Coordinates of C-alpha atoms and ligand atoms in Angstrom, one line a residue:
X3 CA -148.6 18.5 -42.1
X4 CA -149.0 21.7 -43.3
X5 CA -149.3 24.3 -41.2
X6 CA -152.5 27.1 -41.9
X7 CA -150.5 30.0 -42.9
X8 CA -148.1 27.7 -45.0
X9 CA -150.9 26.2 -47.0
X10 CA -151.7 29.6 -49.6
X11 CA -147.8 28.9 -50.4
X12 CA -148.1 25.7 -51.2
X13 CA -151.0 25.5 -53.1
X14 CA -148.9 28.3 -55.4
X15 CA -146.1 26.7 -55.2
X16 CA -147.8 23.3 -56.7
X17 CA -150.2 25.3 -58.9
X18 CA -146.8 26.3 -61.3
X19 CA -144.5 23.4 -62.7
X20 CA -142.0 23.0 -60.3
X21 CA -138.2 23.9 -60.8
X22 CA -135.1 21.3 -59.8
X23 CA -134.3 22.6 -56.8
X24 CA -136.4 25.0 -54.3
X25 CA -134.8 27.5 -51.3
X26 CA -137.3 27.5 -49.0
X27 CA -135.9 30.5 -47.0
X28 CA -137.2 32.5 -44.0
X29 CA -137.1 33.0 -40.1
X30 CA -136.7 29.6 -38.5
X31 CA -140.0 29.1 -36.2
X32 CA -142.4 29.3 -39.0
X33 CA -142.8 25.7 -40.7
X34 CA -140.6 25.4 -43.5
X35 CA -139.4 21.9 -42.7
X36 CA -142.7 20.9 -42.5
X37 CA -143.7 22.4 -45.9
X38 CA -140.9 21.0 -47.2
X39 CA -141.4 17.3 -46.1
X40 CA -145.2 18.3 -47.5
X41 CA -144.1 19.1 -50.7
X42 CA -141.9 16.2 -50.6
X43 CA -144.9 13.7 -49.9
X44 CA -147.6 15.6 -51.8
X45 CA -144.5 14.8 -55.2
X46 CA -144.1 11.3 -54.2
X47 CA -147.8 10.8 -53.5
X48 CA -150.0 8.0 -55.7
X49 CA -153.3 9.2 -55.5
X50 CA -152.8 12.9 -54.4
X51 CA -155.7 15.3 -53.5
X52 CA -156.0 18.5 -55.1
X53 CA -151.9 18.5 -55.1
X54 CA -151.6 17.5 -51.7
X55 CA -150.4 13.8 -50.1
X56 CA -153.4 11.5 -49.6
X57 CA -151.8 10.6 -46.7
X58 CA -153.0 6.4 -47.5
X59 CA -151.0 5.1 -49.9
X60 CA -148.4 3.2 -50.2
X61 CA -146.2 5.8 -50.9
X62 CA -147.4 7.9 -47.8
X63 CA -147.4 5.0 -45.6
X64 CA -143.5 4.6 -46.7
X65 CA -142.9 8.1 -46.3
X66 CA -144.4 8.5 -43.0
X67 CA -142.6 6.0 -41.8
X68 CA -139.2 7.2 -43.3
X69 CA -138.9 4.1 -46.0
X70 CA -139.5 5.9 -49.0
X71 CA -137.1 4.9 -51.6
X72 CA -137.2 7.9 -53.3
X73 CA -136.8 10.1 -50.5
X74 CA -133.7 11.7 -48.7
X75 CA -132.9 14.1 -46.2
X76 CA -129.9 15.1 -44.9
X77 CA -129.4 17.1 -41.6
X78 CA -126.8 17.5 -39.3
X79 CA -127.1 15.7 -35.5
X80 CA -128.5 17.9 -32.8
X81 CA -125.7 18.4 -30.4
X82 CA -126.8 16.0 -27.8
X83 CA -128.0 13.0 -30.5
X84 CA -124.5 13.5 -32.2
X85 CA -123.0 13.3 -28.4
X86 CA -124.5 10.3 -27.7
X87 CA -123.8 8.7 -31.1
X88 CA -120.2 10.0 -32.4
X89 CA -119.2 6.5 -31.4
X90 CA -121.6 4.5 -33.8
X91 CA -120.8 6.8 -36.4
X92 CA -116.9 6.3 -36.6
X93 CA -117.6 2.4 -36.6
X94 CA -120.0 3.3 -39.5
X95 CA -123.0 2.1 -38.3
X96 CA -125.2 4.4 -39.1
X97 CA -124.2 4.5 -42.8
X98 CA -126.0 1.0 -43.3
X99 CA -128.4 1.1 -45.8
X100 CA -131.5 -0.4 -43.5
X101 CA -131.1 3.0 -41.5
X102 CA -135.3 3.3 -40.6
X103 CA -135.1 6.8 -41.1
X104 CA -133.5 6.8 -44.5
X105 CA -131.6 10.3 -43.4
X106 CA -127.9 10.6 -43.9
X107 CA -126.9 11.5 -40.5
X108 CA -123.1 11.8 -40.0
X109 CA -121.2 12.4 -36.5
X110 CA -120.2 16.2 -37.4
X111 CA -121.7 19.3 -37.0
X112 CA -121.3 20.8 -40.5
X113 CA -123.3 18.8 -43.6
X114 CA -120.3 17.3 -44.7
X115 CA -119.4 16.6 -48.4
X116 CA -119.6 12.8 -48.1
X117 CA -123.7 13.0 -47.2
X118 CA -124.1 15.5 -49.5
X119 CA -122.6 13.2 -52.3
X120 CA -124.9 10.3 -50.9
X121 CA -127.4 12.8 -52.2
X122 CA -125.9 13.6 -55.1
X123 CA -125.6 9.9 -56.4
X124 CA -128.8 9.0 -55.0
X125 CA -130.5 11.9 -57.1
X126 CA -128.6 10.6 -59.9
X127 CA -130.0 6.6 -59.6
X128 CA -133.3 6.4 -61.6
X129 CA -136.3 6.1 -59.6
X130 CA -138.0 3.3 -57.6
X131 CA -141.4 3.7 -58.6
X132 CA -141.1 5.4 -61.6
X133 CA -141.8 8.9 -60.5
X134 CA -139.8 11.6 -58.6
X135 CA -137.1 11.7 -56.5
X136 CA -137.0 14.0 -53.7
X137 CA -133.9 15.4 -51.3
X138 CA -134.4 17.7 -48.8
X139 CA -131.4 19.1 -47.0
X140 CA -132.0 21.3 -43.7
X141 CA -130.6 23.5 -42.5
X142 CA -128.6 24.2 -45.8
X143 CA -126.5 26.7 -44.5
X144 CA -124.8 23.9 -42.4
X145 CA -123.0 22.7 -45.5
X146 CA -119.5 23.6 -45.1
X147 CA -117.5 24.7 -47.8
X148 CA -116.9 21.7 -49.6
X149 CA -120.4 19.8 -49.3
X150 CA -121.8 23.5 -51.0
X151 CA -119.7 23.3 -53.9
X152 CA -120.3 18.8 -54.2
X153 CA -123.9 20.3 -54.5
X154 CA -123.3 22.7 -57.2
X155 CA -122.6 20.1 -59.8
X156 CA -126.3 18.5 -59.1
X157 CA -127.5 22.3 -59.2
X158 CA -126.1 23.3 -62.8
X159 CA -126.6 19.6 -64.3
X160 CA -130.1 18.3 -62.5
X161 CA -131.1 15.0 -63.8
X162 CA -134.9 15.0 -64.5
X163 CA -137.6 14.2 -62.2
X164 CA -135.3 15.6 -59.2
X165 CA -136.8 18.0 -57.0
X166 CA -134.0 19.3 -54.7
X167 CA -135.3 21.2 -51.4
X168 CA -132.7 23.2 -49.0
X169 CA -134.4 24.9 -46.3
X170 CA -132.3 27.8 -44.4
X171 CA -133.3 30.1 -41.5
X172 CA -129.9 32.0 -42.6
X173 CA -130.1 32.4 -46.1
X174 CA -127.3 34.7 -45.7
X175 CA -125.0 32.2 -45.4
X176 CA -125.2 29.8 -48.6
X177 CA -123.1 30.4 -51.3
X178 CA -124.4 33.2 -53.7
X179 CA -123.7 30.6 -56.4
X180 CA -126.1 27.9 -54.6
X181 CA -128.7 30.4 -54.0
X182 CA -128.4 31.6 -57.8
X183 CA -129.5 28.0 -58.9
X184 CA -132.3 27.8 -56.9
X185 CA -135.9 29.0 -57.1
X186 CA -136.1 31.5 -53.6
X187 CA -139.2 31.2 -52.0
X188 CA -139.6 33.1 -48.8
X189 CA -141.7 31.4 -45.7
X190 CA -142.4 34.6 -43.7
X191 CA -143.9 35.0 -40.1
X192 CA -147.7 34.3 -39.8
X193 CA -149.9 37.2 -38.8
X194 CA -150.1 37.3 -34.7
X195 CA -154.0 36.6 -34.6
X196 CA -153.2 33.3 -36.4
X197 CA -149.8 32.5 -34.8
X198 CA -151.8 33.0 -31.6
X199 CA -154.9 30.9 -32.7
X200 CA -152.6 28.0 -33.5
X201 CA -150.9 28.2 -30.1
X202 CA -153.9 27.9 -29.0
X203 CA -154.8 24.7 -30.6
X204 CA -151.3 23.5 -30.2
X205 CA -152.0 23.7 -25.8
X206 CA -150.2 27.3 -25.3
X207 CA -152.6 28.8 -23.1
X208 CA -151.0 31.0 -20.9
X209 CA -148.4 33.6 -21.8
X210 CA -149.1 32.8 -25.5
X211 CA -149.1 36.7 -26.8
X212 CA -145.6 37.0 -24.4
X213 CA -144.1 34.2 -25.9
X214 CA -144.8 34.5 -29.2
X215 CA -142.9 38.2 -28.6
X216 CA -140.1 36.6 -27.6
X217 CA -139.4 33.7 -30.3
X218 CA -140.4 37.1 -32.4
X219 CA -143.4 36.2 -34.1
X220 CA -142.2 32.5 -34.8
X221 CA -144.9 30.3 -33.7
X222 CA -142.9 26.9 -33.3
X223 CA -140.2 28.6 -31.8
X224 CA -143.0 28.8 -28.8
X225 CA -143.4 25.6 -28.4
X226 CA -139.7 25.0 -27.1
X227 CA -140.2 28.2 -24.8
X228 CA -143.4 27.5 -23.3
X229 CA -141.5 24.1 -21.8
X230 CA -141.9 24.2 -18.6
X231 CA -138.6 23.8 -17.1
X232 CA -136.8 26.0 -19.9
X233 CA -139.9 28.5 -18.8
X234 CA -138.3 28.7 -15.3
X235 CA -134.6 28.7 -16.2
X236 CA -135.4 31.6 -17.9
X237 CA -137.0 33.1 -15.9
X238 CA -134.5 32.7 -12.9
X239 CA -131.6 33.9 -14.9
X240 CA -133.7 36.9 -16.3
X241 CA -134.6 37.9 -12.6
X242 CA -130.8 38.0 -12.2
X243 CA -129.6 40.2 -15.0
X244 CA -132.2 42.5 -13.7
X245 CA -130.5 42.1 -10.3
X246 CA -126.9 42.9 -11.4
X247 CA -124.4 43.8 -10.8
X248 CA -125.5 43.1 -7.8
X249 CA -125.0 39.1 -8.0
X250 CA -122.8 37.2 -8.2
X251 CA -121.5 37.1 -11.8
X252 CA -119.0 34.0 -11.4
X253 CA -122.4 31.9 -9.7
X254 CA -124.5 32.8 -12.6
X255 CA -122.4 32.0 -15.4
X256 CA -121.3 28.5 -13.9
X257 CA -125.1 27.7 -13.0
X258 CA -126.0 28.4 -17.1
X259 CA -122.9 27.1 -18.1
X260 CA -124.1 24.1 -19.7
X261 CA -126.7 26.8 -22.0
X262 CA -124.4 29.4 -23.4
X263 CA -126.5 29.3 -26.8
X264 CA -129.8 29.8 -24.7
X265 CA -128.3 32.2 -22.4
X266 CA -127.0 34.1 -25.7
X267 CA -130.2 34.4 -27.3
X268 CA -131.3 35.8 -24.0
X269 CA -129.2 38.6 -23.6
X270 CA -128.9 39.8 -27.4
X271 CA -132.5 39.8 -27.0
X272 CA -132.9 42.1 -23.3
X273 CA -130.0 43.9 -24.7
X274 CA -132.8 44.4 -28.1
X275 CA -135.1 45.5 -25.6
X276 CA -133.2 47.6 -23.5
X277 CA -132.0 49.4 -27.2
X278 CA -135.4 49.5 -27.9
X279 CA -137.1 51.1 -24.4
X280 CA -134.5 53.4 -25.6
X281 CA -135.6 54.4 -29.4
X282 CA -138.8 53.4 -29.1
X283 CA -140.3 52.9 -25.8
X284 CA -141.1 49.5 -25.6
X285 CA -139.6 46.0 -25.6
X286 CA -139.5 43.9 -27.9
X287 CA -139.0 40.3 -27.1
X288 CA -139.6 40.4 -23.1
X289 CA -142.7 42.0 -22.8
X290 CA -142.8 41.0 -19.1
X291 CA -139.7 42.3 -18.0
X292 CA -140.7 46.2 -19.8
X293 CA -140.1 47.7 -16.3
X294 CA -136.7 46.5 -15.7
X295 CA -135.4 46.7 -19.2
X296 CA -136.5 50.5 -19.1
X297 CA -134.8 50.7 -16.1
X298 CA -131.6 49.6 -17.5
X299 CA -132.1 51.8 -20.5
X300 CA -132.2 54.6 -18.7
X301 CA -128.9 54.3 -16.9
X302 CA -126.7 52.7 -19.7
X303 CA -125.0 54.3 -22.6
X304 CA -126.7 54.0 -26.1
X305 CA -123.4 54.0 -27.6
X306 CA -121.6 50.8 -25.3
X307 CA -125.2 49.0 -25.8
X308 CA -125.1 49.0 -29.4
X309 CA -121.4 47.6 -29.6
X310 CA -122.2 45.1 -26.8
X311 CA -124.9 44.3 -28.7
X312 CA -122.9 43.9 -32.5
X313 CA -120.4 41.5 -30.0
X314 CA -123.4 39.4 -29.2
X315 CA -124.5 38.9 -32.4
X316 CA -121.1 37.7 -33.9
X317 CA -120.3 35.9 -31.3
X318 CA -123.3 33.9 -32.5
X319 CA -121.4 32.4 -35.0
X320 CA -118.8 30.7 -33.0
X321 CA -121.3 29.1 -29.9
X322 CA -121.9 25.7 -30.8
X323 CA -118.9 24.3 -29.0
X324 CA -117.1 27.2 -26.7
X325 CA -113.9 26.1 -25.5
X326 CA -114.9 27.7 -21.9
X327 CA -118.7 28.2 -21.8
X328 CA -118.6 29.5 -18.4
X329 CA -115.6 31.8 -18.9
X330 CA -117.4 33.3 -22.4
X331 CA -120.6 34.0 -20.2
X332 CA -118.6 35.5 -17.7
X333 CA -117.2 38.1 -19.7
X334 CA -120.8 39.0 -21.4
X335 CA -122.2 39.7 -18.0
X336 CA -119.0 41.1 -16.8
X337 CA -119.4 43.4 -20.1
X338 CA -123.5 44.1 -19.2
X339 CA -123.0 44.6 -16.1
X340 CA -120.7 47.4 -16.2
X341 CA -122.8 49.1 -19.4
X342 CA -126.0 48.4 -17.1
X343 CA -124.6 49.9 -13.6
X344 CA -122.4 52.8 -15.8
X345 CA -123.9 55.6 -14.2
X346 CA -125.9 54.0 -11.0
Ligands
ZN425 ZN1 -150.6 9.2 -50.9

């Protein structure tokens, strides 16, 4: 599956030969998995169309199932899957070879240097069926230290018919020296008109134009908002940051507790719009909420927002485990809450 706005890139990206290993690099939201996995399949494809995966073959059958021998991917667990499964990994098995995904999944976080040297030797084995042999590791900026620099030996020596494909939504945070051996291609955000057309298709009736605002401009990034009972959570604790400082700081934070990375991306983006009633007038992300984000930009200080607002965003980097989730969201909304009642 490609999706529309992705297919002009890859027909140019399979219309030139193609190098060893690809960046595909952008705003996460926008497809760049999928065009990876596309690129992988339209590669390992037996009787591709016009560059792209017949979608019959053996080959495609395999790789749509996740039995393709010449195909990896590495990604880390999702918080809960890894949760649920640190157990099996420490007993090792999910490193047995009959995995029916085929994905090197270990119980960490990070990409660690052990699956990333899984891919390393497995891009180094000659291939199945004679043709290429295709990694894809996503997101790649989940490599720690050590897994990057396992994967710049592959990089600078690439045995032939490899095609190596990292995806990041944070291409900031590879090393330069990674980045450097790769060819950088940029998956950007799809015009609104088609973003919106899509959602369309895709069952996002209502709300579409508000949603896409807030996963800003990402179309896929609507899907997971547009859920129904994420929908309402949101809602709920948007209708109480408008309400404070009012409520109950203490009851909110141990109600979202169990969300601090939502709640985060919440409030750095109302804190976004607040800035931006500010400078420009009108919100970005929450169009819906325009009246009480001008509100609050008109009593706070543009000078406290902006440094609450640099706190939020490095305070990204540390959220996937907080020690004290509800303490951490305490202080942000103890912090809001005094910028957004300042001079009330
Ligand atoms: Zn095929």
């Amino acid at each position: 599956l490609i999706h529309p706005w992705n297919q002009a890139l890859y027909a140019q990206l399979r219309s030139t030969p193609l190098p060893h290993a690809v960046l595909l690099h952008g705003p996460a939201g926008v497809g760049k998995f999928e065009l990876a996995l596309a690129l992988a399949q339209g590669l390992l494809c037996e009787a591709p169309i016009e560059g792209q995966a017949c979608g019959t073959c053996d080959a495609c059958n395999w790789f749509q199932q996740g039995n393709h021998p010449d195909f990896r991917r590495v990604e880390p667990e999702s918080r809960d899957s890894a949760d649920k499964s640190d157990e099996k990994a420490e007993t090792g098995a999910e490193t047995k070879g009959e995995s029916p995904t085929r994905s090197v999944k270990r119980g960490g976080r990070p990409i660690t240097i052990e699956a990333v040297r899984e891919i390393t030797a497995f891009l180094g084995f000659s291939s199945h069926r004679g043709g290429w042999r295709v990694a894809v590791i996503h997101p790649a900026e989940y490599m720690n230290t050590a897994a990057a620099n396992a994967l710049l030996k592959t990089l600078e020596e690439p045995p032939a018919g490899v095609l190596l494909i990292l995806v990041s939504h944070q291409i900031g945070r590879l090393l330069p020296t990674v980045i450097s051996r790769c060819r950088k291609v940029h998956v950007g955000l799809p015009e609104t008109g088609r973003a919106l057309a899509w959602l369309n298709e895709a069952g996002v009736e209502n709300h579409a134009e508000t949603l896409l605002a807030e996963a800003g401009g990402a179309p896929l990034a609507v899907l997971a908002l547009a859920d129904p009972e994420r929908s309402s959570l949101r809602a709920a604790f948007l209708d109480q940051l408008a309400r404070l400082p009012q409520e109950d700081i203490c009851q909110l934070a141990q109600s979202y507790q169990s969300m601090t990375g939502e709640v985060h991306g919440w409030l750095l983006r109302w804190v976004h719009d607040t800035l931006s009633q500010r400078l420009a007038g009108k919100p970005r992300y929450f169009l819906d909420r325009a009246d009480d984000t001008a509100r609050v930009a008109r009593v706070s200080d543009l000078t406290e927002l902006l440094t609450f607002q640099r706190e939020l965003s490095q305070a990204g980097r540390w959220l996937r485990h907080p020690l004290q989730p509800q303490l951490l969201l305490e202080s942000w909304l103890i912090r809001y809450a005094q910028i957004a009642g300042a001079r009330k």
